[in-house]
Amino acid sequence: MQQARHLLKTVFGHDSFRPGQEEIVASVLAGEDVLAIMPTGGGKSLCYQLPALCKEGVTLVVSPLVALMNDQVAQLRQSGVEAGALTSNNDAAENERVFSALDNDSLKLLYMAPERIATSPGLLNRLKINMLAVDEAHCVSQWGHDFRPDYLEIGRLREALGGVQIAAFTATADEETRSEIISKLFAAEPRQFLRGFDRPNLFLAFEPKNNPKRQISEFVAARAEQSGIIYCSSRRKTEDMAEHLRGRGVNALAYHAGMDAAQRHINQARFSQEDAVVMAATIAFGMGVDKPDVRFVVHADLPKTMESYYQEIGRAGRDGLPADTLCLYGVEDIKLRRRQIDEGEAPEARKRADHQRFNALLTLAEAALCRRQTLLGYFDEIALPCGHCDLCKNPRQLFDASEAAQKALSAMLRTGQIYGLEHLVSVLVGEETSRITEQRHNLLPTFGVGTEFDKSQWRSIFRQLYAAGYANVTIAQGSWQVCEKARPVLRGEMKLDLRFPEKQAERKRSSARTAPIELSDAGDQELLKALKTCRTDFAQSQNVPAYVIFPDRTLIEMAQSRPGTMAGLMQINGVGAKKLERYGNAFLRVISNH
Ligand code: ADP
Ligand code: ZN
């Protein structure tokens, strides 16, 4: 363990372990089988990379994506660690480098995609494999959306290698997935580590949709020069969104599974290599994102479940610096997601579970108190109000909505349960649209009974009734109907509390808050810029992502503390011995010239 602590600084440049890392590293070094569940950005890679350096032989790392493997290998090599990947992308020279490192026993980490395992039994039997490290272990779960059949090979490989040690890592932690991972990968119950789910550096916010393109372009405009992801629910929307943002001068790209593979690859590479690219993407843009300095994640549409929301926002701020999230939602999204579940292929029990997972997300969207409390509560964690979400910043009250609900529900009933949201809201506020006079709805007793709220407040009340299962919306026509559950409310037998809806005019432009990371003085800013330029030069000449040279965090620290010597530079988090030797002089020069 002492050796591990030493290598943590000299190789990886870190002063200390992140929470959870030390126990896991110790357990892996002790030879135990380990399943570690850590939130994205928790620093999983280090938990097997560090032990790999301390052990004799080579650690085989199974990882699902070629791009991910290549970035990891590039990072390790930058730190002076002999690592390699065997992938279909390798050219002859790369293969040569990997095999000769294997031959002379200098290779410490060998990355492989799972499909490669089945086809390389000869090679794998010949190697001195000291441990299998499984990244993104939830890919072995048949129920998950990341299921990779080839992950099932890992269990077979473990046996073929005579029950070699195995350490598996994932950020997905529901019970079901966890027990599936254990049964598919391990021979016996592994030692488990479950690290808290909280990502305190993420700001959490939700907003009802209200001209979403405008909402998003304002959000992005307030975060110029930052990298971010905008998740959209369809392929076409990603293209629209990227184009819309480009029209406003944002360096925006699209990414979805329907794109030409070469173009997709280029866009992904640009996102990871350039500064300040905004990616409008479907969830196909997922596991491949290990860029640590993604500063925001926006959901242009509601995600599928609470788990997917958590996983997707988790791609922001992996470097631990402040990052922003925003999730937009509207009734259309709710309909879409419910329909997708109902029309899916999954067995009934699964569909019921998916509805519950989605409903949990709706509860989060319509929550009145701290978002983080609600989110962590879903994962069985108890938390205090966080002070770092839109609701803590700007608390909403609950109100007794029994009367408002009665009005809304009777507007549905009196109009025959065949009308859409806008018509019903117009009835309530007493707006004489041509359709209302045509249908003589202005003569109904419910007409104009709801003037205590404006239209956007009524929309929120309807949404909340829908989210809580008091009303339903038909798929074909979008007609609002009263559910059984609402009868006691209508009869005045049940009190109903809802979140007090904000008036349109009062709705603060909360999403347009300014960028979180700021260096206090302008001199620091300029120096940071110069350091970034220096980093870009190195990154481009070696064709690796900028963060592989140094992450933002390290450059920010340099700009603040302005070391003048190699020893001073070595004190900075993220500067290890190898990088110091390679880049130290160049960065010191930038600092002293400033
Ligand atoms: P995960 O795979 O859990 O999402 P990574 O292993 O990619 O996370 O690590 C996320 C980021 O945190 C990386 O940029 C990594 O360099 C950094 N990191 C990991 N461990 C430490 C540490 N002990 N101190 C500082 N930074 C760390
Ligand atoms: Zn909060």
Coordinates of C-alpha atoms and ligand atoms in Angstrom, one line a residue:
M1 CA 0.0 0.0 0.0
Q2 CA 2.9 2.3 0.7
Q3 CA 4.1 1.6 -2.8
A4 CA 0.7 2.4 -4.2
R5 CA 0.6 5.7 -2.3
H6 CA 4.0 6.6 -3.7
L7 CA 2.9 5.8 -7.3
L8 CA -0.2 7.8 -6.9
K9 CA 1.9 11.0 -6.8
T10 CA 4.9 10.0 -8.9
V11 CA 3.0 8.4 -11.8
F12 CA -0.5 9.9 -11.7
G13 CA 0.4 13.2 -10.1
H14 CA -2.4 13.0 -7.5
D15 CA -1.8 14.2 -3.9
S16 CA -4.4 12.0 -2.3
F17 CA -7.0 9.4 -3.0
R18 CA -10.5 10.4 -3.8
P19 CA -13.2 9.0 -1.3
G20 CA -13.4 5.3 -1.6
Q21 CA -10.4 4.7 -3.8
E22 CA -8.0 3.8 -1.0
E23 CA -10.1 1.0 0.4
I24 CA -10.7 -0.5 -3.1
V25 CA -7.0 -0.3 -4.0
A26 CA -6.1 -2.0 -0.8
S27 CA -8.6 -4.7 -1.3
V28 CA -7.5 -5.3 -4.9
L29 CA -3.9 -5.4 -3.8
A30 CA -4.8 -8.0 -1.2
G31 CA -6.0 -10.2 -4.0
E32 CA -9.7 -10.1 -3.3
D33 CA -12.4 -10.3 -5.9
V34 CA -14.0 -6.9 -5.9
L35 CA -17.2 -5.3 -7.2
A36 CA -17.0 -1.5 -6.9
I37 CA -19.9 0.8 -7.6
M38 CA -18.8 4.4 -7.9
P39 CA -20.5 7.4 -9.4
T40 CA -19.2 8.5 -12.7
G41 CA -16.2 10.7 -12.1
G42 CA -15.4 9.0 -8.9
G43 CA -12.1 7.8 -10.3
K44 CA -12.7 4.1 -11.0
S45 CA -9.8 3.6 -13.5
L46 CA -7.2 4.4 -10.8
C47 CA -8.6 1.6 -8.7
Y48 CA -7.3 -1.1 -11.1
Q49 CA -4.5 0.9 -12.8
L50 CA -2.6 1.5 -9.6
P51 CA -2.7 -2.1 -8.4
A52 CA -1.7 -3.2 -11.9
L53 CA 1.5 -1.3 -11.5
C54 CA 2.3 -2.9 -8.2
K55 CA 1.7 -6.5 -9.4
E56 CA 3.8 -8.9 -11.4
G57 CA 2.5 -9.7 -14.9
V58 CA -0.1 -8.0 -16.9
T59 CA -3.6 -6.8 -16.0
L60 CA -6.3 -7.5 -18.6
V61 CA -8.8 -4.7 -18.8
V62 CA -12.1 -5.4 -20.5
S63 CA -13.7 -2.3 -21.7
P64 CA -16.7 -1.9 -24.0
L65 CA -15.5 0.8 -26.4
V66 CA -12.5 1.3 -28.6
A67 CA -12.5 5.0 -28.3
L68 CA -12.5 4.7 -24.5
M69 CA -9.7 2.2 -24.6
N70 CA -7.5 4.4 -26.8
D71 CA -7.9 7.4 -24.6
Q72 CA -7.0 5.4 -21.5
V73 CA -4.0 4.0 -23.2
A74 CA -2.9 7.4 -24.4
Q75 CA -3.3 8.8 -20.8
L76 CA -1.3 5.9 -19.3
R77 CA 1.5 6.3 -21.8
Q78 CA 1.6 10.0 -21.1
S79 CA 2.3 9.1 -17.5
G80 CA 5.0 6.7 -18.5
V81 CA 3.0 3.5 -18.0
E82 CA 3.4 0.8 -20.6
A83 CA -0.1 0.0 -21.6
G84 CA -1.7 -1.1 -24.9
A85 CA -4.9 -2.0 -26.5
L86 CA -5.6 -4.8 -29.0
T87 CA -8.4 -3.4 -31.2
S88 CA -9.5 -3.6 -34.7
N89 CA -8.3 0.0 -35.2
N90 CA -4.7 -0.8 -34.6
D91 CA -2.2 -0.5 -37.4
A92 CA 0.7 -2.8 -37.8
A93 CA 3.1 -0.6 -35.8
E94 CA 0.7 -0.4 -32.9
N95 CA 0.3 -4.2 -32.8
E96 CA 4.0 -4.5 -33.0
R97 CA 4.4 -2.2 -30.0
V98 CA 1.9 -4.1 -27.9
F99 CA 3.2 -7.6 -28.7
S100 CA 6.8 -6.7 -28.1
A101 CA 5.9 -5.2 -24.8
L102 CA 4.1 -8.4 -24.0
D103 CA 7.1 -10.5 -25.1
N104 CA 9.6 -8.6 -22.9
D105 CA 7.2 -8.5 -19.9
S106 CA 7.1 -4.7 -19.8
L107 CA 3.4 -4.4 -20.5
K108 CA 1.4 -3.6 -17.3
L109 CA -2.1 -3.1 -18.7
L110 CA -3.7 -4.7 -21.8
Y111 CA -7.0 -3.4 -22.9
M112 CA -9.4 -5.6 -24.9
A113 CA -12.9 -5.4 -26.2
P114 CA -15.0 -8.3 -24.9
E115 CA -15.6 -9.7 -28.4
R116 CA -11.9 -10.0 -28.8
I117 CA -11.6 -12.3 -25.8
A118 CA -13.5 -15.2 -27.4
T119 CA -11.3 -15.1 -30.4
S120 CA -7.9 -14.9 -28.7
P121 CA -7.8 -18.0 -26.4
G122 CA -4.3 -18.9 -27.4
L123 CA -2.8 -15.5 -26.7
L124 CA -4.6 -15.1 -23.4
N125 CA -3.5 -18.5 -22.1
R126 CA 0.1 -17.6 -22.9
L127 CA 0.1 -14.4 -21.0
K128 CA 0.9 -14.0 -17.3
I129 CA -2.5 -12.4 -16.5
N130 CA -2.6 -11.3 -12.8
M131 CA -6.1 -9.9 -12.8
L132 CA -9.2 -9.2 -14.9
A133 CA -10.4 -5.6 -14.5
V134 CA -13.9 -5.2 -15.9
D135 CA -14.9 -1.6 -16.8
E136 CA -18.6 -0.7 -17.2
A137 CA -19.5 -4.1 -15.7
H138 CA -23.2 -3.4 -16.0
C139 CA -22.8 -4.3 -19.7
V140 CA -23.2 -7.9 -18.6
S141 CA -26.8 -7.2 -17.5
Q142 CA -29.3 -8.5 -19.9
W143 CA -31.9 -6.0 -18.7
G144 CA -29.8 -2.9 -19.0
H145 CA -29.8 -0.8 -22.1
D146 CA -26.0 -1.2 -22.4
F147 CA -26.1 -5.0 -22.6
R148 CA -23.2 -6.5 -24.5
P149 CA -23.5 -10.2 -25.1
D150 CA -19.8 -10.6 -25.3
Y151 CA -19.4 -9.6 -21.7
L152 CA -20.7 -13.1 -20.9
E153 CA -17.3 -14.3 -22.2
I154 CA -15.6 -12.8 -19.2
G155 CA -16.9 -15.4 -16.8
R156 CA -15.7 -18.1 -19.1
L157 CA -12.3 -16.5 -19.4
R158 CA -12.0 -16.3 -15.6
E159 CA -12.5 -20.0 -15.5
A160 CA -10.2 -20.7 -18.4
L161 CA -7.5 -18.8 -16.6
G162 CA -7.9 -20.9 -13.5
G163 CA -10.1 -18.5 -11.5
V164 CA -7.9 -15.5 -11.8
Q165 CA -8.7 -12.4 -9.6
I166 CA -11.4 -10.2 -10.9
A167 CA -12.2 -6.6 -10.2
A168 CA -15.4 -5.1 -11.7
F169 CA -16.5 -1.5 -11.8
T170 CA -19.7 0.3 -12.7
A171 CA -21.7 3.4 -11.9
T172 CA -25.0 1.6 -12.2
A173 CA -26.2 0.3 -8.9
D174 CA -29.7 -0.9 -8.8
E175 CA -30.1 -4.2 -6.9
E176 CA -31.1 -6.1 -10.0
T177 CA -28.1 -5.1 -12.0
R178 CA -25.8 -5.7 -9.1
S179 CA -26.9 -9.3 -8.5
E180 CA -26.7 -10.0 -12.2
I181 CA -23.1 -8.8 -12.4
I182 CA -22.2 -11.0 -9.4
S183 CA -23.8 -14.1 -10.9
K184 CA -22.4 -13.6 -14.4
L185 CA -18.9 -12.5 -13.6
F186 CA -17.8 -13.9 -10.3
A187 CA -17.4 -17.5 -9.0
A188 CA -18.3 -16.5 -5.4
E189 CA -19.6 -13.4 -3.7
P190 CA -17.0 -10.6 -4.2
R191 CA -16.1 -7.9 -1.7
Q192 CA -18.4 -5.0 -2.5
F193 CA -17.8 -1.3 -2.4
L194 CA -20.7 1.0 -2.8
R195 CA -19.7 4.6 -2.9
G196 CA -22.2 7.3 -2.2
F197 CA -24.1 8.5 -5.3
D198 CA -23.9 12.2 -4.6
R199 CA -22.1 14.3 -7.1
P200 CA -21.9 17.5 -5.1
N201 CA -20.3 19.5 -7.9
L202 CA -23.3 19.1 -10.1
F203 CA -25.9 21.9 -10.0
L204 CA -29.3 20.3 -10.5
A205 CA -32.2 22.1 -12.2
F206 CA -35.5 21.3 -14.0
E207 CA -37.7 23.6 -16.0
P208 CA -41.0 23.1 -17.8
K209 CA -40.6 23.5 -21.5
N210 CA -41.5 26.9 -22.7
N211 CA -39.9 27.4 -26.1
P212 CA -37.2 24.9 -25.5
K213 CA -34.9 26.0 -28.3
R214 CA -34.8 29.5 -26.7
Q215 CA -34.3 28.0 -23.2
I216 CA -31.4 26.0 -24.4
S217 CA -29.7 28.6 -26.5
E218 CA -29.9 31.0 -23.6
F219 CA -28.4 28.4 -21.3
V220 CA -25.6 27.7 -23.8
A221 CA -24.9 31.4 -24.5
A222 CA -24.4 31.9 -20.7
R223 CA -21.7 29.3 -20.9
A224 CA -19.5 30.3 -23.8
E225 CA -16.2 28.5 -24.1
Q226 CA -17.5 25.5 -22.3
S227 CA -18.0 21.9 -23.5
G228 CA -21.4 20.5 -23.0
I229 CA -23.9 17.8 -24.0
I230 CA -27.5 18.3 -25.0
Y231 CA -29.5 15.1 -24.9
C232 CA -32.4 15.0 -27.3
S233 CA -35.0 12.2 -27.6
S234 CA -34.7 11.7 -31.3
R235 CA -32.1 11.7 -34.1
R236 CA -33.8 14.5 -36.0
K237 CA -33.9 16.7 -32.9
T238 CA -30.2 16.4 -32.4
E239 CA -29.6 17.7 -36.0
D240 CA -32.1 20.5 -35.5
M241 CA -30.6 21.5 -32.2
A242 CA -27.0 21.5 -33.5
E243 CA -28.0 23.6 -36.5
H244 CA -30.0 26.0 -34.3
L245 CA -27.0 26.5 -32.0
R246 CA -24.6 26.9 -34.9
G247 CA -26.8 29.6 -36.2
R248 CA -26.1 31.4 -32.9
G249 CA -22.4 31.1 -33.2
V250 CA -22.0 28.0 -31.0
N251 CA -19.5 25.3 -32.0
A252 CA -22.2 22.6 -32.0
L253 CA -22.2 19.1 -33.5
A254 CA -24.8 16.3 -33.7
Y255 CA -24.3 12.7 -32.7
H256 CA -26.7 9.7 -33.1
A257 CA -26.7 6.1 -34.1
G258 CA -28.2 6.8 -37.5
M259 CA -25.3 8.8 -38.6
D260 CA -22.7 7.7 -41.1
A261 CA -20.1 5.9 -38.9
A262 CA -17.2 8.0 -40.2
Q263 CA -19.0 11.3 -39.5
R264 CA -20.0 10.0 -36.0
H265 CA -16.4 9.2 -35.3
I266 CA -15.2 12.6 -36.4
N267 CA -17.8 14.4 -34.3
Q268 CA -16.9 12.3 -31.2
A269 CA -13.2 12.9 -31.8
R270 CA -13.8 16.7 -32.1
F271 CA -15.8 16.7 -28.9
S272 CA -13.0 15.1 -27.0
Q273 CA -10.1 16.9 -28.6
E274 CA -11.3 20.5 -29.1
D275 CA -12.2 22.9 -26.4
A276 CA -15.7 24.2 -26.1
V277 CA -17.7 21.9 -28.4
V278 CA -21.4 21.4 -27.7
M279 CA -22.7 18.0 -28.7
A280 CA -26.4 17.6 -29.4
A281 CA -26.9 13.9 -29.1
T282 CA -29.1 10.9 -28.4
I283 CA -28.2 8.6 -25.6
A284 CA -26.1 6.7 -28.2
F285 CA -23.5 9.3 -27.1
G286 CA -22.9 7.7 -23.7
M287 CA -20.3 5.4 -22.4
G288 CA -17.7 6.8 -24.9
V289 CA -17.7 10.1 -23.1
D290 CA -14.9 10.0 -20.6
K291 CA -13.9 13.7 -21.2
P292 CA -13.4 15.0 -17.7
D293 CA -14.2 18.6 -18.4
V294 CA -17.7 18.5 -19.7
R295 CA -19.1 21.6 -18.0
F296 CA -22.8 21.0 -18.6
V297 CA -25.4 18.4 -19.5
V298 CA -28.8 19.6 -20.7
H299 CA -31.8 17.3 -21.3
A300 CA -33.9 18.8 -24.1
D301 CA -36.5 16.1 -23.3
L302 CA -37.2 14.0 -20.3
P303 CA -35.0 10.9 -20.1
K304 CA -36.4 7.4 -19.8
T305 CA -36.0 6.7 -16.1
M306 CA -34.4 8.1 -12.9
E307 CA -31.4 5.9 -13.5
S308 CA -30.8 7.1 -17.0
Y309 CA -31.2 10.7 -15.8
Y310 CA -28.6 10.1 -13.1
Q311 CA -26.2 8.4 -15.5
E312 CA -26.6 11.1 -18.2
I313 CA -26.0 14.1 -15.9
G314 CA -23.1 12.2 -14.5
R315 CA -21.1 12.8 -17.6
A316 CA -20.7 16.4 -16.5
G317 CA -17.9 17.5 -14.2
R318 CA -16.0 14.3 -13.8
D319 CA -13.0 16.4 -12.9
G320 CA -14.8 17.4 -9.8
L321 CA -15.1 21.1 -10.8
P322 CA -18.5 22.8 -10.8
A323 CA -20.8 21.7 -13.6
D324 CA -24.3 22.6 -14.5
T325 CA -27.3 20.4 -15.5
L326 CA -30.7 21.4 -16.7
C327 CA -33.6 19.1 -17.6
L328 CA -36.6 20.3 -19.6
Y329 CA -39.9 18.6 -19.5
G330 CA -43.4 18.9 -20.9
V331 CA -46.5 16.8 -21.1
E332 CA -45.5 15.6 -24.6
D333 CA -42.4 14.0 -23.1
I334 CA -44.4 12.2 -20.4
K335 CA -46.8 10.8 -23.1
L336 CA -43.9 9.7 -25.3
R337 CA -42.0 7.9 -22.5
R338 CA -45.1 6.2 -21.2
R339 CA -46.0 5.1 -24.7
Q340 CA -42.4 3.8 -25.3
I341 CA -42.7 1.6 -22.2
D342 CA -46.1 0.3 -23.1
E343 CA -45.2 -0.5 -26.7
G344 CA -41.9 -2.0 -25.9
E345 CA -41.0 -5.7 -26.1
A346 CA -40.3 -6.2 -22.4
P347 CA -42.3 -8.6 -20.3
E348 CA -45.2 -7.2 -18.2
A349 CA -43.3 -7.1 -14.9
R350 CA -40.5 -5.2 -16.5
K351 CA -42.9 -2.7 -18.0
R352 CA -44.3 -2.1 -14.5
A353 CA -40.9 -1.5 -13.1
D354 CA -40.0 0.8 -15.9
H355 CA -43.2 2.8 -15.3
Q356 CA -42.1 3.1 -11.7
R357 CA -38.7 4.3 -12.6
F358 CA -40.1 6.8 -15.0
N359 CA -42.7 8.0 -12.4
A360 CA -39.8 8.5 -9.9
L361 CA -38.2 10.9 -12.4
L362 CA -41.5 12.8 -12.8
T363 CA -41.7 13.2 -9.1
L364 CA -38.2 14.7 -9.3
A365 CA -39.3 17.0 -12.0
E366 CA -42.3 18.3 -10.1
A367 CA -40.5 18.2 -6.7
A368 CA -41.2 21.0 -4.3
L369 CA -38.1 20.5 -2.1
C370 CA -34.4 19.9 -2.7
R371 CA -33.8 18.0 -5.9
R372 CA -30.7 16.2 -4.5
Q373 CA -32.6 15.0 -1.5
T374 CA -35.2 13.5 -3.9
L375 CA -32.6 12.0 -6.2
L376 CA -30.5 10.5 -3.5
G377 CA -33.6 9.3 -1.6
Y378 CA -34.4 7.3 -4.7
F379 CA -31.1 5.5 -4.3
D380 CA -31.8 5.0 -0.5
E381 CA -29.4 7.7 0.6
I382 CA -30.4 10.2 3.1
A383 CA -29.2 13.8 2.5
L384 CA -29.8 17.2 3.9
P385 CA -31.1 20.0 1.6
C386 CA -28.1 20.6 -0.6
G387 CA -28.2 24.4 -1.3
H388 CA -26.9 23.5 -4.8
C389 CA -30.1 23.0 -6.8
D390 CA -32.8 25.2 -8.3
L391 CA -35.2 24.4 -5.6
C392 CA -32.8 25.1 -2.7
K393 CA -31.9 28.4 -4.4
N394 CA -35.5 29.2 -5.1
P395 CA -37.9 27.1 -3.0
R396 CA -41.4 26.3 -4.1
Q397 CA -44.3 26.0 -1.8
L398 CA -46.9 23.3 -1.6
F399 CA -50.5 24.4 -1.6
D400 CA -53.8 22.7 -1.0
A401 CA -54.8 22.1 -4.6
S402 CA -58.0 20.2 -3.9
E403 CA -60.1 23.0 -5.3
A404 CA -57.9 23.6 -8.3
A405 CA -57.8 19.9 -9.1
Q406 CA -61.6 19.8 -8.9
K407 CA -61.8 22.6 -11.4
A408 CA -59.4 21.1 -13.8
L409 CA -61.0 17.6 -13.6
S410 CA -64.4 19.0 -14.1
A411 CA -63.3 21.0 -17.1
M412 CA -62.3 17.6 -18.6
L413 CA -65.6 15.9 -17.6
R414 CA -67.9 18.8 -18.7
T415 CA -66.3 18.9 -22.2
G416 CA -66.6 15.2 -22.7
Q417 CA -63.0 14.2 -22.1
I418 CA -62.1 14.7 -25.7
Y419 CA -60.1 18.0 -25.6
G420 CA -56.4 18.8 -25.3
L421 CA -54.6 20.9 -22.8
E422 CA -54.8 24.3 -24.3
H423 CA -58.6 24.1 -24.8
L424 CA -59.1 23.1 -21.2
V425 CA -56.9 25.8 -19.9
S426 CA -58.8 28.4 -22.0
V427 CA -62.0 27.2 -20.6
L428 CA -60.7 27.6 -17.0
V429 CA -59.4 31.1 -17.5
G430 CA -62.5 32.1 -19.5
E431 CA -60.9 32.8 -22.8
E432 CA -63.5 33.0 -25.7
T433 CA -61.6 31.3 -28.5
S434 CA -63.5 30.5 -31.7
R435 CA -63.5 26.9 -30.8
I436 CA -64.9 27.6 -27.4
T437 CA -67.8 29.7 -28.7
E438 CA -68.4 27.1 -31.5
Q439 CA -68.7 24.3 -28.9
R440 CA -70.7 26.6 -26.6
H441 CA -68.1 25.9 -23.8
N442 CA -68.4 29.5 -22.7
L443 CA -71.8 28.5 -21.3
L444 CA -70.4 25.7 -19.1
P445 CA -70.4 26.3 -15.3
T446 CA -66.6 25.7 -15.3
F447 CA -66.0 28.5 -17.9
G448 CA -63.8 31.2 -16.3
V449 CA -63.8 29.6 -12.8
G450 CA -60.0 29.5 -12.8
T451 CA -58.9 33.1 -13.0
E452 CA -56.9 32.8 -9.8
F453 CA -54.2 31.2 -11.9
D454 CA -52.7 32.2 -15.3
K455 CA -52.4 29.8 -18.2
S456 CA -48.9 28.6 -17.5
Q457 CA -49.9 28.0 -13.9
W458 CA -52.8 25.9 -15.0
R459 CA -50.5 23.9 -17.4
S460 CA -48.3 23.1 -14.4
I461 CA -51.4 21.9 -12.4
F462 CA -52.5 19.7 -15.2
R463 CA -49.0 18.3 -15.6
Q464 CA -48.8 17.5 -11.9
L465 CA -52.2 15.8 -12.0
Y466 CA -51.0 13.8 -14.9
A467 CA -47.7 12.9 -13.3
A468 CA -49.5 11.8 -10.1
G469 CA -51.9 9.7 -12.0
Y470 CA -55.1 11.7 -11.5
A471 CA -55.6 12.4 -15.1
N472 CA -54.6 10.6 -18.3
V473 CA -53.9 11.8 -21.8
T474 CA -54.8 9.6 -24.8
I475 CA -52.0 8.8 -27.1
A476 CA -53.9 9.3 -30.4
Q477 CA -55.7 12.6 -29.8
G478 CA -54.0 14.0 -26.7
S479 CA -57.4 14.1 -25.0
W480 CA -57.4 14.6 -21.2
Q481 CA -59.4 12.1 -19.2
V482 CA -60.1 11.7 -15.5
C483 CA -58.7 8.6 -13.8
E484 CA -60.4 6.4 -11.2
K485 CA -57.9 7.7 -8.6
A486 CA -59.3 11.2 -9.0
R487 CA -62.9 10.3 -7.9
P488 CA -62.4 11.0 -4.2
V489 CA -60.8 14.3 -5.1
L490 CA -63.8 15.3 -7.2
R491 CA -66.1 14.3 -4.4
G492 CA -64.2 16.4 -2.0
E493 CA -63.2 13.4 0.1
M494 CA -59.5 13.7 -0.4
K495 CA -57.1 16.6 0.1
L496 CA -54.5 17.0 -2.6
D497 CA -51.3 19.0 -2.2
L498 CA -49.4 20.2 -5.3
R499 CA -46.5 22.3 -5.8
F500 CA -47.5 26.0 -6.1
P501 CA -47.0 26.8 -9.8
E502 CA -45.0 29.9 -10.8
K503 CA -46.6 32.6 -12.8
Q504 CA -45.0 32.9 -16.3
A505 CA -43.9 36.5 -15.7
E506 CA -42.2 35.6 -12.4
R507 CA -40.3 32.7 -13.8
K508 CA -36.8 33.6 -13.3
R509 CA -34.4 32.9 -16.1
S510 CA -32.6 30.6 -13.8
S511 CA -31.0 28.7 -16.6
A512 CA -29.2 31.8 -17.7
R513 CA -27.0 31.9 -14.7
T514 CA -23.4 32.7 -15.5
A515 CA -20.6 30.2 -15.8
P516 CA -19.5 28.7 -12.6
I517 CA -15.7 28.4 -12.9
E518 CA -14.0 31.7 -12.8
L519 CA -10.6 32.7 -12.0
S520 CA -10.6 35.8 -9.8
D521 CA -8.2 38.1 -11.6
A522 CA -7.8 38.9 -15.3
G523 CA -4.1 38.1 -15.2
D524 CA -5.0 34.5 -14.2
Q525 CA -7.4 34.3 -17.0
E526 CA -4.8 35.4 -19.6
L527 CA -2.3 33.0 -18.2
L528 CA -4.8 30.2 -18.3
K529 CA -5.4 30.9 -21.9
A530 CA -1.7 30.8 -22.6
L531 CA -1.4 27.5 -20.8
K532 CA -4.2 26.1 -22.8
T533 CA -2.6 27.1 -26.0
C534 CA 0.6 25.4 -25.0
R535 CA -1.5 22.3 -24.1
T536 CA -3.3 22.4 -27.5
D537 CA 0.1 22.4 -29.3
F538 CA 1.3 19.3 -27.5
A539 CA -2.1 17.6 -27.9
Q540 CA -2.3 18.2 -31.6
S541 CA 1.3 17.2 -32.3
Q542 CA 0.6 13.9 -30.7
N543 CA -3.0 13.5 -31.9
V544 CA -4.4 13.0 -28.4
P545 CA -7.2 14.8 -26.5
A546 CA -6.0 17.9 -24.6
Y547 CA -6.9 16.5 -21.2
V548 CA -4.6 13.7 -21.8
I549 CA -1.7 16.2 -21.6
F550 CA -3.1 18.0 -18.5
P551 CA -6.7 18.3 -17.3
D552 CA -8.2 21.8 -16.9
R553 CA -8.0 21.5 -13.2
T554 CA -4.2 21.2 -13.4
L555 CA -3.9 24.3 -15.7
I556 CA -6.2 26.3 -13.4
E557 CA -4.0 25.4 -10.4
M558 CA -0.9 26.4 -12.4
A559 CA -2.5 29.8 -13.3
Q560 CA -3.3 30.5 -9.7
S561 CA -0.1 29.4 -8.0
R562 CA 2.3 30.2 -10.8
P563 CA 5.2 27.9 -9.8
G564 CA 8.6 29.0 -10.9
T565 CA 10.6 25.8 -10.6
M566 CA 10.2 22.1 -11.6
A567 CA 9.9 21.2 -7.9
G568 CA 7.1 23.8 -7.5
L569 CA 5.4 22.4 -10.6
M570 CA 5.5 18.9 -9.3
Q571 CA 3.4 20.1 -6.3
I572 CA 0.5 20.7 -8.6
N573 CA -2.3 18.1 -8.7
G574 CA -2.1 16.1 -12.0
V575 CA 1.7 16.6 -12.5
G576 CA 3.5 13.3 -12.2
A577 CA 7.2 12.6 -12.8
K578 CA 6.9 11.6 -16.5
K579 CA 4.7 14.6 -17.4
L580 CA 7.0 16.9 -15.5
E581 CA 10.0 15.6 -17.5
R582 CA 8.1 15.9 -20.8
Y583 CA 6.2 19.2 -20.4
G584 CA 7.6 20.9 -17.3
N585 CA 10.0 23.2 -19.1
A586 CA 7.5 24.3 -21.7
F587 CA 4.8 25.2 -19.1
L588 CA 7.3 26.9 -16.8
R589 CA 8.3 29.0 -19.8
V590 CA 4.7 30.0 -20.4
I591 CA 4.3 31.0 -16.7
S592 CA 7.6 33.0 -16.5
N593 CA 6.9 34.8 -19.8
H594 CA 3.6 35.9 -18.5
Ligands
ADP1 P1 -14.8 7.2 -13.7 O1 -14.3 6.1 -14.6 O2 -15.1 6.7 -12.3 O3 -15.9 8.0 -14.2 P2 -12.2 8.3 -14.1 O4 -11.4 7.1 -13.6 O5 -12.3 8.5 -15.5 O6 -13.6 8.2 -13.5 O7 -11.6 9.6 -13.3 C1 -12.3 10.8 -13.5 C2 -11.3 11.9 -13.3 O8 -10.8 12.0 -12.0 C3 -10.0 11.7 -14.2 O9 -9.8 13.0 -14.9 C4 -8.9 11.4 -13.2 O10 -7.7 11.8 -13.7 C5 -9.4 12.1 -12.0 N1 -8.9 11.4 -10.7 C6 -9.0 10.1 -10.4 N2 -8.5 9.9 -9.2 C7 -8.0 11.1 -8.7 C8 -7.4 11.5 -7.5 N3 -7.1 10.6 -6.5 N4 -7.1 12.8 -7.4 C9 -7.4 13.7 -8.4 N5 -8.0 13.3 -9.5 C10 -8.3 12.1 -9.7
ZN2 ZN -31.0 21.1 -3.1

